[in-house]
Amino acid sequence: MGALADLFGNLSLGMSVALSLKNVGLCFLGCLIGTLVGVLPGVGPIATITMLLPITFGLDPIGALIMLAGIYYGAQYGGSTTAILVNIPGEATSVVTTLDGHQMAKQGRAGVALGIAAIGSFFAGCVATIIIAALAAPLTAMALLFGPADYFSLMVLGLMFAVVLARGSVAKAMAVILVGILLSTVGTDLESGEERLTFGWSEIADGLDVAVLAMGMFGFAEILRNLETTQARDVVHAAIGNLLPNRKDFRESAAPIVRGTLLGSLLGLLPGNGAVLGPFASYTLEKKLAKDPSRFGRGAIEGVAGPESANNAGAQTAFIPLLTLGIPPNAVMALMVGAMTIHGIVPGPQIMTKQPQLFWGMIASMWIGNLMLLIINLPLIGLWVRLLKVPYRLLFPAIVLLCCIGIYSINNSPVEVLMTAGFGLFGYALVKFGLEPAPLLLGFVLGRLMEEKLRQALVISRGTFMTFIDRPLSAGLLLLSLVLIVIAILPSIRKGREQAFQDAD
Amino acid sequence: MTDTPTGRPVNNGILKSPLDFGSGLFLIGIALLGFVGGFGLPFGQLSGIGSGLMPKSVAVLVGAFGLLLVAQGLFSQGDVLEAWSIRGPVFVLGGVLVFAFTIRSLGLVVAGPLAVMVSSLADRDTRLVELPIFAVILTLACGLLFKELLNLPIPFDPAGLIPDPVFRAYLGAKGGVSQLFMSVKSMIVR
């Protein structure tokens, strides 16, 4: 009972922060601009957040975080809109939505598809907010028991999850993560003051900026890829139709929404981009449960309602490892770490205890953000459709300019703009060699933390690696990592994994 | 470790999988760069590890995976390398470089249109009349958004390229708008 009272006490504290006129306004603006940019085909959440980061600079930390979170949900939701209307998934998590969502749009039911996606997402957002609020306190308490060795092992586990969940070969995924870790060591070593891997170039003595990396690999490289595939954009010409699903639609999608929400919330909690699994898992589940599975792929509303709910639930619960343990579970959250650092906030268990207003304010704003998405997006669908009809020849130079201004504004540094161009080329090369950039970004952010914790752990244990096995928590996490890697290498399971990704294409 | 996707063109030369082979070489290159860059750094002892331990050991691991992929490229069937386009990277990244080199000295008023126009050349669909107009409008919109509304310290016209009358007319209009804006802003922010 005490815990429940605490929960509501905390949430009402959060609401009092988030419901101030200013913060509601910022949340609204964040959601709106996030959707606006996220709707653009080929601009995923990572590029959106990096591009819009400078907008938050003039704000206080609470306002900035609330706005950033709004931008994040907006970008996520915008991706789904593009998936339904143009058949181009903004990112991996909305791939599944294109299957039935776009079919519905072709049948003149785009409005219903978007409507049910919004309603499902809102329901998922409500549930996920409560889950976050409920889990925050116990997880933070647990995090305080973590020693450096345990942290290190937890990050190893997170990276192993990322390997298992990446597309393509296990060797490539591991290599890419290691490249990310290698990049994280560039710059001055905090302990010894020595410059590492800078080749005498003073501009990178402070290390590489996560925003520079992200913008290059996800902003510019994505444009380069889009320019190659000159696929005609298949914007639906059929009428958008009614936005509100009818009674039959609701009956068909209620259960998928609930199941999708639970699946997505659970998977989002996993370290190492579990959120990406949510929509796939939900789609597969709904197809299995359906009386007539052949309807899937031909505009079945369950195929939109379930995965979209899972998508949004996972997008939100992915905040939990970041906020309680300080460990970003995926590339988007890795970027959030960078954004929070710019505002002087160090993610981790100390946020909740030292800055409860900020912590609970942000959580409360998650719910408000979801409500906003529902309210602003449905009436604005006409605007998004028009935006999608802007030809790519005008769109991509505009994105290039926004990226340039964004990167320049972070440190007022033209050199960082140059470096971003370099990472654009690097990201393009990665893709050409069949290497995925998202695990690299995760490895980059976790690399620094891992080195720090490794050092601390070894100092405490006076130089014996046994500390990683002697501590039961650390040993358990490492064992789990080992199991994961064995599973990933086992051929039978690898085939299944490839199948799952292929089905989605 | 055989990944043999069906329906893909299979290369029958010495390289069974050019894609894996190429990515292996790419990784070995990165590993070498990392190892050379961290060459002089001390390893330290386990009780107090030095600044070189992490970069060097990670570089070695990257190199090992590179070798594995090279071997895989030689001995097991796989995909061919995709062709690289030249036009895209040259113009898109060229536009970014132009922006970086002009933003400090000439400001957004020059860097913006240049970046837009140069990067536009990456696409064959580019239209010669539409492009400059679009570039200028976009730059002005960005200037308004980032400079005026968000107060970011981005140089707009440090070289004084905008003619004086235009600038004064703008200031006059701004005075009117900013009063309106401030009253709205005071309602939203604080």
XYZ file of C-alpha atoms in Angstrom:
695
model
C 0.000 0.000 0.000
C 2.824 2.314 0.911
C 4.426 1.736 -2.431
C 1.195 2.546 -4.211
C 0.761 5.751 -2.265
C 4.351 6.639 -3.121
C 3.654 5.980 -6.749
C 0.731 8.361 -6.847
C 2.566 10.898 -4.738
C 5.441 10.849 -7.175
C 3.202 11.006 -10.197
C 1.311 13.972 -8.810
C 4.607 15.715 -8.105
C 5.518 15.021 -11.716
C 2.167 16.269 -12.961
C 2.583 19.501 -11.025
C 5.864 20.072 -12.867
C 4.752 18.867 -16.287
C 1.407 20.654 -16.228
C 2.850 24.134 -15.873
C 1.796 26.229 -18.854
C 5.373 26.519 -20.048
C 6.111 22.803 -19.920
C 2.842 21.841 -21.573
C 3.701 24.322 -24.305
C 7.165 22.843 -24.729
C 5.788 19.326 -24.782
C 3.300 20.392 -27.445
C 5.965 22.106 -29.543
C 8.300 19.123 -29.195
C 5.634 16.661 -30.313
C 4.593 18.887 -33.197
C 8.079 19.594 -34.566
C 9.172 16.024 -33.888
C 6.297 14.719 -35.972
C 6.891 17.343 -38.645
C 10.479 16.205 -39.154
C 9.827 12.552 -38.382
C 7.200 12.363 -41.112
C 9.794 13.164 -43.763
C 10.691 9.912 -45.476
C 14.180 8.716 -44.649
C 14.479 10.825 -41.522
C 14.350 8.524 -38.516
C 14.222 9.443 -34.824
C 18.018 9.634 -34.502
C 18.434 12.179 -37.285
C 15.367 14.077 -36.054
C 16.621 14.415 -32.491
C 20.096 15.510 -33.597
C 18.692 18.032 -36.009
C 16.355 19.528 -33.440
C 18.734 19.406 -30.476
C 19.775 23.090 -30.830
C 16.148 24.177 -30.461
C 16.280 23.155 -26.805
C 19.481 25.011 -25.947
C 17.881 28.122 -24.506
C 15.711 26.133 -22.086
C 16.196 25.034 -18.497
C 17.021 21.321 -18.080
C 13.481 20.235 -17.184
C 11.915 22.074 -20.103
C 14.616 20.855 -22.463
C 14.157 17.219 -21.433
C 10.399 17.440 -21.741
C 10.738 18.941 -25.191
C 13.314 16.353 -26.255
C 11.077 13.544 -25.083
C 8.250 15.145 -27.060
C 10.453 15.307 -30.145
C 11.282 11.643 -29.668
C 7.645 10.501 -29.497
C 6.757 12.818 -32.335
C 9.511 11.357 -34.490
C 8.383 7.837 -33.638
C 4.804 8.601 -34.467
C 5.786 10.471 -37.626
C 7.627 7.348 -38.760
C 4.433 5.315 -38.470
C 2.502 7.915 -40.432
C 5.043 7.654 -43.252
C 4.896 3.887 -43.088
C 1.138 3.895 -43.583
C 0.914 6.655 -46.169
C 4.042 6.114 -48.269
C 5.083 2.551 -47.511
C 8.539 3.759 -46.406
C 9.359 2.797 -42.827
C 11.115 5.645 -41.015
C 13.051 3.074 -38.997
C 13.160 -0.592 -38.106
C 10.294 -0.464 -35.635
C 7.746 0.731 -38.179
C 8.691 -1.823 -40.830
C 5.826 -4.059 -39.788
C 3.329 -1.216 -39.989
C 3.938 -0.883 -43.723
C 2.625 -4.415 -44.322
C -1.018 -3.932 -43.426
C -1.055 -0.190 -42.831
C -0.223 0.691 -46.392
C -2.680 -1.884 -47.714
C -5.417 -0.270 -45.636
C -4.395 3.106 -47.054
C -4.684 1.748 -50.596
C -8.184 0.548 -49.804
C -9.165 4.068 -48.793
C -8.875 3.337 -45.083
C -5.706 5.370 -44.377
C -7.624 7.444 -41.866
C -8.729 4.404 -39.901
C -5.195 2.961 -39.977
C -3.736 6.205 -38.670
C -6.552 6.533 -36.166
C -6.125 3.070 -34.715
C -2.340 3.554 -34.655
C -2.806 6.742 -32.662
C -5.357 5.225 -30.296
C -3.283 2.084 -29.775
C -0.177 4.175 -29.213
C -1.994 6.316 -26.680
C -3.194 3.290 -24.742
C 0.316 1.822 -24.864
C 1.773 5.139 -23.748
C -0.534 5.279 -20.721
C 0.351 1.761 -19.640
C 4.073 2.284 -20.274
C 4.061 5.483 -18.226
C 2.593 3.642 -15.274
C 5.085 0.801 -15.710
C 7.962 3.280 -15.739
C 6.664 5.040 -12.661
C 6.179 1.756 -10.830
C 9.535 0.267 -11.762
C 11.595 3.426 -11.345
C 11.940 3.330 -7.579
C 12.775 -0.376 -7.136
C 15.149 -0.386 -10.101
C 16.919 2.705 -8.862
C 17.280 1.092 -5.456
C 18.715 -1.955 -7.170
C 21.058 0.192 -9.231
C 22.571 1.568 -6.049
C 23.629 -1.976 -5.135
C 25.511 -2.310 -8.408
C 29.283 -2.157 -8.105
C 31.512 -1.162 -11.029
C 32.043 -4.823 -11.943
C 28.285 -5.422 -12.106
C 27.810 -2.344 -14.254
C 30.501 -3.525 -16.608
C 28.910 -6.944 -16.965
C 25.472 -5.428 -17.451
C 26.809 -3.370 -20.338
C 28.432 -6.461 -21.825
C 25.030 -8.111 -21.658
C 23.401 -5.108 -23.303
C 25.879 -5.199 -26.157
C 25.362 -8.945 -26.589
C 21.632 -8.336 -26.889
C 22.404 -5.748 -29.530
C 24.477 -8.340 -31.398
C 21.708 -10.912 -31.279
C 19.128 -8.402 -32.445
C 21.186 -6.894 -35.257
C 20.551 -7.984 -38.816
C 23.094 -9.981 -40.747
C 26.058 -11.918 -39.489
C 27.020 -12.105 -35.836
C 30.676 -11.406 -36.671
C 29.751 -8.158 -38.395
C 27.535 -6.981 -35.555
C 30.272 -7.672 -33.001
C 32.890 -5.963 -35.143
C 30.726 -2.883 -35.548
C 30.158 -2.586 -31.809
C 33.899 -2.880 -31.231
C 34.523 -0.122 -33.775
C 32.118 2.012 -31.746
C 34.060 1.272 -28.573
C 37.301 2.086 -30.377
C 35.884 5.450 -31.463
C 34.857 6.157 -27.873
C 38.498 6.077 -26.786
C 39.400 8.928 -29.140
C 40.375 12.050 -27.226
C 42.047 12.867 -23.930
C 42.112 10.033 -21.428
C 40.405 11.390 -18.327
C 42.631 9.522 -15.914
C 46.107 10.053 -17.334
C 45.519 13.151 -19.431
C 47.152 11.495 -22.422
C 45.755 12.106 -25.881
C 44.546 8.937 -27.540
C 44.088 8.244 -31.245
C 44.017 11.949 -32.032
C 47.022 11.808 -34.372
C 48.021 15.173 -32.964
C 44.797 16.813 -34.127
C 43.796 19.168 -31.337
C 40.202 19.502 -32.555
C 39.370 16.013 -31.361
C 41.303 16.218 -28.077
C 37.964 16.500 -26.257
C 36.728 13.339 -27.901
C 34.162 12.845 -30.606
C 30.692 14.226 -30.054
C 27.883 11.679 -30.164
C 25.754 14.153 -32.117
C 28.447 14.457 -34.804
C 28.603 10.697 -35.123
C 24.828 10.306 -35.162
C 24.191 13.082 -37.650
C 26.849 11.809 -40.026
C 25.838 8.176 -39.897
C 22.081 8.612 -39.708
C 21.438 12.018 -41.280
C 23.849 12.290 -44.193
C 24.487 8.613 -44.913
C 20.726 8.038 -45.072
C 20.355 10.781 -47.671
C 23.116 9.199 -49.739
C 21.307 5.889 -49.625
C 17.958 7.396 -50.493
C 19.434 9.137 -53.521
C 20.511 5.760 -54.871
C 17.197 4.024 -54.597
C 15.172 6.157 -56.937
C 12.011 4.331 -55.997
C 8.955 6.372 -56.827
C 7.331 7.342 -53.599
C 4.026 5.623 -53.404
C 2.015 8.295 -51.613
C -1.543 7.093 -51.362
C -3.846 8.782 -53.788
C -6.974 7.261 -52.367
C -8.964 9.408 -49.960
C -7.767 9.376 -46.378
C -11.293 8.532 -45.323
C -12.805 8.475 -41.899
C -10.353 8.936 -39.035
C -12.396 7.281 -36.346
C -12.476 3.500 -36.524
C -15.998 2.094 -36.414
C -17.327 -0.304 -33.814
C -16.207 -3.381 -35.741
C -12.680 -1.980 -36.056
C -12.557 -1.342 -32.326
C -13.774 -4.828 -31.539
C -11.119 -6.328 -33.777
C -8.268 -4.250 -32.452
C -8.936 -4.005 -28.713
C -7.267 -7.298 -27.822
C -4.294 -6.799 -30.192
C -3.694 -3.383 -28.629
C -3.578 -4.859 -25.124
C -1.351 -7.758 -26.182
C 0.915 -5.469 -28.205
C 1.266 -3.096 -25.289
C 2.319 -5.856 -22.907
C 4.754 -7.404 -25.377
C 6.253 -4.059 -26.302
C 6.624 -2.866 -22.712
C 8.358 -6.059 -21.697
C 10.740 -6.174 -24.646
C 11.521 -2.469 -24.360
C 12.950 -3.118 -20.904
C 15.676 -5.369 -22.262
C 19.102 -3.866 -22.552
C 20.325 -3.772 -26.144
C 17.438 -2.589 -28.275
C 14.764 -5.042 -27.263
C 12.208 -2.449 -28.370
C 12.846 -3.313 -31.996
C 11.474 -6.795 -31.376
C 8.111 -5.586 -30.074
C 6.345 -4.864 -33.372
C 7.673 -8.071 -34.999
C 6.631 -10.182 -32.034
C 3.205 -8.582 -31.899
C 2.605 -9.045 -35.624
C 3.602 -12.702 -35.479
C 1.421 -13.269 -32.433
C -1.632 -11.632 -33.987
C -1.176 -13.606 -37.177
C -0.999 -16.838 -35.176
C -4.076 -15.987 -33.122
C -6.165 -14.802 -36.052
C -9.003 -16.993 -37.277
C -8.088 -16.187 -40.850
C -4.326 -15.476 -41.086
C -4.541 -14.905 -44.839
C -6.064 -11.484 -44.195
C -2.682 -10.324 -42.908
C -0.731 -8.396 -45.506
C -4.008 -7.396 -47.139
C -5.076 -4.678 -44.770
C -5.907 -6.417 -41.508
C -6.466 -3.817 -38.820
C -4.973 -6.087 -36.142
C -1.704 -5.949 -38.078
C -1.574 -2.224 -37.458
C -3.108 -1.966 -34.000
C -0.903 -4.569 -32.296
C 2.531 -3.645 -33.675
C 1.918 0.092 -33.334
C 0.985 -0.326 -29.669
C 4.041 -2.517 -29.131
C 6.180 0.048 -30.917
C 5.099 2.905 -28.716
C 5.200 0.916 -25.488
C 8.742 -0.224 -26.236
C 9.821 3.266 -27.241
C 8.813 4.409 -23.790
C 9.949 1.609 -21.549
C 13.356 1.920 -23.266
C 13.752 4.980 -21.043
C 13.825 2.771 -17.946
C 17.382 1.396 -18.254
C 18.559 4.899 -19.116
C 16.852 6.707 -16.261
C 17.440 4.150 -13.519
C 20.771 2.569 -14.413
C 22.224 5.256 -16.655
C 22.701 2.711 -19.401
C 21.157 3.506 -22.781
C 19.559 0.384 -24.295
C 19.611 1.486 -27.928
C 21.002 4.017 -30.358
C 18.236 6.586 -29.817
C 18.722 6.460 -26.065
C 22.492 6.695 -26.594
C 21.810 9.970 -28.334
C 19.564 11.050 -25.446
C 22.560 10.584 -23.141
C 24.450 13.058 -25.306
C 21.527 15.468 -25.274
C 21.145 15.225 -21.492
C 24.874 15.773 -20.982
C 24.665 18.988 -22.982
C 22.114 20.190 -20.457
C 24.302 19.132 -17.548
C 22.276 16.071 -16.572
C 24.088 12.796 -16.001
C 21.636 9.936 -16.512
C 21.677 7.366 -13.757
C 20.214 6.357 -10.428
C 21.164 9.677 -8.823
C 18.669 11.641 -10.967
C 15.676 10.249 -9.159
C 17.038 10.894 -5.686
C 18.741 14.223 -6.332
C 16.399 15.785 -8.881
C 12.982 14.245 -8.220
C 11.219 17.153 -9.913
C 13.114 16.608 -13.122
C 12.706 12.838 -12.997
C 8.995 12.694 -12.241
C 8.259 15.755 -14.346
C 9.695 13.996 -17.352
C 7.767 10.804 -16.655
C 4.517 12.704 -16.252
C 5.225 14.584 -19.457
C 5.483 11.254 -21.259
C 1.821 10.696 -20.645
C 0.946 14.255 -21.607
C 3.059 13.856 -24.744
C 1.074 10.801 -25.748
C -2.169 12.662 -25.262
C -0.813 15.531 -27.368
C 0.105 13.166 -30.171
C -3.447 11.903 -30.226
C -4.883 15.409 -30.189
C -2.549 17.136 -32.638
C -1.866 14.405 -35.112
C -5.278 13.289 -36.172
C -6.475 16.737 -37.251
C -3.136 17.430 -38.919
C -3.063 14.346 -41.121
C -3.923 16.458 -44.151
C -0.826 18.537 -43.502
C 1.395 15.448 -43.217
C 0.028 14.125 -46.500
C 0.872 17.382 -48.215
C 4.341 17.350 -46.674
C 4.884 13.853 -47.996
C 4.122 15.027 -51.496
C 7.056 17.455 -51.459
C 9.485 15.958 -53.972
C 12.707 14.503 -52.617
C 14.809 16.792 -54.819
C 13.707 19.688 -52.583
C 13.489 17.722 -49.378
C 17.016 16.429 -49.111
C 18.859 19.746 -49.609
C 16.623 21.194 -46.915
C 17.557 18.323 -44.596
C 21.241 18.901 -45.405
C 20.950 22.574 -44.467
C 19.072 21.839 -41.233
C 21.697 19.242 -40.297
C 24.519 21.717 -40.964
C 22.901 24.428 -38.868
C 22.129 21.931 -36.115
C 25.666 20.585 -35.866
C 27.228 24.017 -36.108
C 25.032 25.310 -33.301
C 25.996 22.615 -30.819
C 29.496 24.037 -30.280
C 29.616 26.873 -32.822
C 32.268 24.876 -34.553
C 32.726 24.649 -38.335
C 35.207 21.816 -37.750
C 32.445 19.672 -36.280
C 30.454 20.253 -39.449
C 33.441 18.945 -41.418
C 33.729 15.927 -39.139
C 30.032 15.208 -39.614
C 30.583 15.115 -43.365
C 33.426 12.659 -42.720
C 31.167 10.439 -40.651
C 28.555 10.698 -43.391
C 31.027 9.079 -45.754
C 32.000 6.588 -43.056
C 28.350 5.660 -42.508
C 27.837 5.259 -46.257
C 30.861 2.924 -46.374
C 29.485 0.909 -43.442
C 26.208 0.345 -45.242
C 27.982 -0.564 -48.475
C 29.980 -3.180 -46.588
C 26.842 -4.581 -44.997
C 27.679 -3.230 -41.529
C 24.904 -1.714 -39.413
C 25.471 1.757 -37.970
C 23.033 1.574 -35.015
C 25.048 -0.892 -32.858
C 28.115 1.259 -33.513
C 26.458 4.261 -31.904
C 25.465 2.160 -28.913
C 29.008 0.795 -28.593
C 30.343 4.337 -28.818
C 28.304 5.594 -25.883
C 28.705 2.459 -23.771
C 32.444 2.262 -24.563
C 33.353 5.201 -22.364
C 31.242 3.967 -19.481
C 32.636 0.468 -19.817
C 36.242 1.625 -19.675
C 35.492 3.741 -16.623
C 33.766 0.870 -14.820
C 36.448 -1.603 -15.860
C 39.105 0.620 -14.340
C 37.152 1.157 -11.142
C 36.419 -2.541 -10.800
C 40.045 -3.487 -11.252
C 41.244 -0.845 -8.806
C 38.808 -2.110 -6.185
C 39.792 -5.726 -6.761
C 43.487 -4.791 -6.854
C 43.971 -6.026 -10.340
C 42.250 -9.355 -10.526
C 39.705 -10.189 -13.174
C 38.157 -12.675 -10.738
C 36.052 -9.838 -9.393
C 33.804 -10.191 -12.438
C 33.128 -13.821 -11.557
C 33.250 -13.607 -7.773
C 30.402 -11.152 -7.554
C 27.243 -13.202 -8.103
C 25.402 -10.427 -9.952
C 28.244 -9.813 -12.352
C 28.808 -13.530 -12.858
C 25.130 -14.056 -13.638
C 25.091 -11.239 -16.181
C 28.228 -12.525 -17.883
C 26.826 -16.045 -17.992
C 23.670 -14.719 -19.612
C 25.797 -12.862 -22.178
C 27.618 -16.073 -22.958
C 24.346 -17.943 -23.410
C 23.115 -15.229 -25.753
C 26.206 -15.394 -27.893
C 26.061 -19.178 -28.128
C 22.432 -18.920 -29.140
C 23.270 -16.343 -31.782
C 25.968 -18.539 -33.293
C 23.981 -21.767 -33.270
C 22.985 -22.290 -36.896
C 19.405 -23.394 -36.381
C 18.493 -20.324 -34.401
C 20.398 -18.091 -36.759
C 18.256 -19.303 -39.593
C 15.132 -18.524 -37.635
C 16.443 -15.070 -36.949
C 17.119 -14.417 -40.614
C 13.667 -15.683 -41.444
C 12.090 -13.295 -38.967
C 13.892 -10.330 -40.499
C 13.156 -11.499 -44.019
C 9.447 -11.805 -43.319
C 9.487 -8.223 -42.286
C 10.986 -6.993 -45.537
C 29.490 -19.632 -41.308
C 27.783 -19.751 -44.637
C 25.298 -17.130 -45.501
C 24.037 -18.021 -48.944
C 21.027 -15.943 -49.784
C 19.153 -17.436 -52.679
C 18.328 -15.375 -55.707
C 21.331 -13.124 -55.294
C 24.006 -13.072 -57.991
C 26.762 -15.437 -56.930
C 30.332 -14.601 -57.817
C 32.399 -17.503 -59.061
C 35.827 -15.829 -59.050
C 38.506 -16.239 -56.421
C 36.438 -14.236 -53.990
C 33.450 -16.250 -52.960
C 31.934 -13.296 -51.150
C 33.290 -9.897 -52.161
C 31.017 -8.210 -49.615
C 32.498 -10.075 -46.648
C 36.006 -9.743 -48.056
C 35.614 -5.996 -48.519
C 34.099 -5.435 -45.097
C 36.944 -7.477 -43.581
C 39.534 -5.272 -45.250
C 37.638 -2.183 -44.126
C 37.682 -3.399 -40.528
C 41.374 -4.306 -40.706
C 42.046 -0.772 -41.935
C 40.169 0.697 -38.954
C 41.996 -1.653 -36.595
C 45.385 -0.623 -37.971
C 44.477 3.026 -37.646
C 43.399 2.451 -34.049
C 46.482 0.452 -33.201
C 48.874 2.966 -34.734
C 47.053 5.865 -33.074
C 47.360 4.214 -29.683
C 50.813 2.750 -30.220
C 52.772 4.776 -27.696
C 50.172 4.557 -24.951
C 51.028 2.518 -21.837
C 49.200 -0.707 -21.116
C 49.525 -0.287 -17.353
C 49.014 -3.065 -14.835
C 45.724 -4.734 -14.110
C 45.409 -2.915 -10.789
C 45.770 0.398 -12.558
C 45.172 -0.030 -16.239
C 46.804 2.472 -18.545
C 45.337 4.570 -21.282
C 46.522 2.136 -23.955
C 44.796 -1.028 -22.785
C 41.336 -0.290 -24.117
C 42.238 1.205 -27.530
C 44.857 -1.402 -28.321
C 42.946 -4.451 -27.202
C 39.771 -3.297 -28.915
C 41.747 -2.550 -32.094
C 43.184 -6.070 -32.006
C 39.691 -7.517 -31.647
C 38.384 -5.411 -34.547
C 41.318 -6.664 -36.624
C 40.554 -10.251 -35.648
C 36.965 -9.915 -36.834
C 38.305 -8.297 -39.991
C 40.504 -11.332 -40.637
C 37.585 -13.649 -39.976
C 35.477 -11.795 -42.523
C 38.305 -11.807 -45.064
C 38.595 -15.567 -44.649
C 34.842 -15.907 -44.958
C 34.974 -13.852 -48.141
C 37.550 -16.214 -49.599
C 35.981 -19.511 -48.652
C 32.236 -19.243 -48.372
C 29.653 -18.092 -50.893
C 28.056 -14.763 -50.260
C 26.932 -11.441 -51.649
C 28.661 -9.171 -54.132
C 29.635 -5.625 -53.225
C 27.094 -2.979 -54.095
C 28.318 -0.315 -56.471
C 29.246 2.988 -54.862
C 27.719 6.076 -56.321
C 30.084 8.992 -56.832
C 27.636 11.754 -57.566
C 25.703 11.500 -54.294
C 28.584 11.635 -51.810
C 30.520 14.242 -53.806
C 27.712 16.779 -53.978
C 25.865 16.135 -50.715
C 29.047 16.137 -48.653
C 30.475 18.851 -50.899
C 27.536 21.043 -49.909
C 28.292 20.350 -46.250
C 31.968 21.255 -46.742
C 31.040 24.498 -48.475
C 28.797 25.328 -45.523
C 31.598 24.616 -43.047
C 34.079 26.791 -44.906
C 31.797 29.796 -45.430
C 29.650 29.970 -42.284
C 32.171 31.865 -40.130
C 33.372 34.400 -42.675
C 30.309 34.994 -44.856
C 27.493 33.781 -42.629
C 24.302 31.869 -43.240
C 23.226 34.303 -45.924
C 25.896 32.813 -48.210
C 26.538 29.399 -46.647
C 22.844 28.451 -46.647
C 22.028 28.893 -50.352
C 25.406 27.441 -51.330
C 24.912 24.328 -49.226
C 21.405 23.823 -50.617
C 22.427 24.372 -54.234
C 25.602 22.288 -54.167
C 23.942 19.368 -52.435
C 20.994 19.577 -54.852
C 23.333 18.659 -57.676
C 23.443 15.152 -56.216
C 20.019 14.558 -57.723
C 19.428 14.404 -61.461
C 15.930 15.852 -61.063
C 17.244 19.251 -60.018
C 15.577 22.172 -61.807
C 17.595 25.271 -62.536
C 14.956 27.948 -61.983
C 13.293 26.468 -58.955
C 16.527 25.704 -57.125
C 17.963 29.192 -56.380
C 14.554 30.517 -55.342
C 14.036 27.578 -53.024
C 17.562 27.940 -51.613
C 17.063 31.595 -50.739
C 13.615 31.136 -49.203
C 14.831 28.202 -47.155
C 17.833 30.150 -45.897
C 15.689 33.103 -44.866
C 13.283 30.769 -43.080
C 16.190 29.124 -41.237
C 17.586 32.530 -40.339
C 14.253 33.584 -38.874
C 13.848 30.337 -36.969
C 17.331 29.866 -35.559
C 18.588 33.420 -35.321
C 15.504 35.393 -34.401
C 13.211 32.938 -32.672
C 15.742 30.686 -30.965
C 18.574 33.195 -30.527
C 21.259 30.738 -31.537
C 24.586 32.484 -32.095
C 24.794 31.498 -35.742
C 26.464 34.159 -37.929
C 23.891 35.420 -40.404
C 25.557 38.232 -42.316
C 28.927 39.056 -40.700
C 30.345 40.470 -43.948
C 27.493 42.956 -44.350
C 26.361 41.659 -47.737
C 22.720 42.581 -47.357
C 22.091 46.114 -48.731
C 21.380 48.711 -46.072
C 17.813 49.691 -47.071
C 16.744 46.059 -47.056
C 18.240 45.604 -43.631
C 16.540 48.708 -42.235
C 13.198 47.690 -43.666
C 13.647 44.332 -41.998
C 14.441 45.919 -38.634
C 11.296 48.006 -38.879
C 9.149 44.994 -39.615
C 10.888 43.034 -36.876
C 10.070 45.698 -34.298
C 6.383 45.263 -35.004
C 6.481 41.503 -35.089
C 8.654 41.142 -32.012
C 6.168 43.071 -29.902
C 3.458 40.736 -31.017
C 5.739 37.750 -30.473
C 6.824 38.831 -27.001
C 3.247 39.086 -25.839
C 2.547 35.569 -27.100
C 5.824 34.271 -25.688
C 5.140 35.714 -22.266
C 1.949 33.700 -22.221
C 3.733 30.439 -23.043
C 7.167 30.698 -21.466
C 7.148 31.481 -17.721
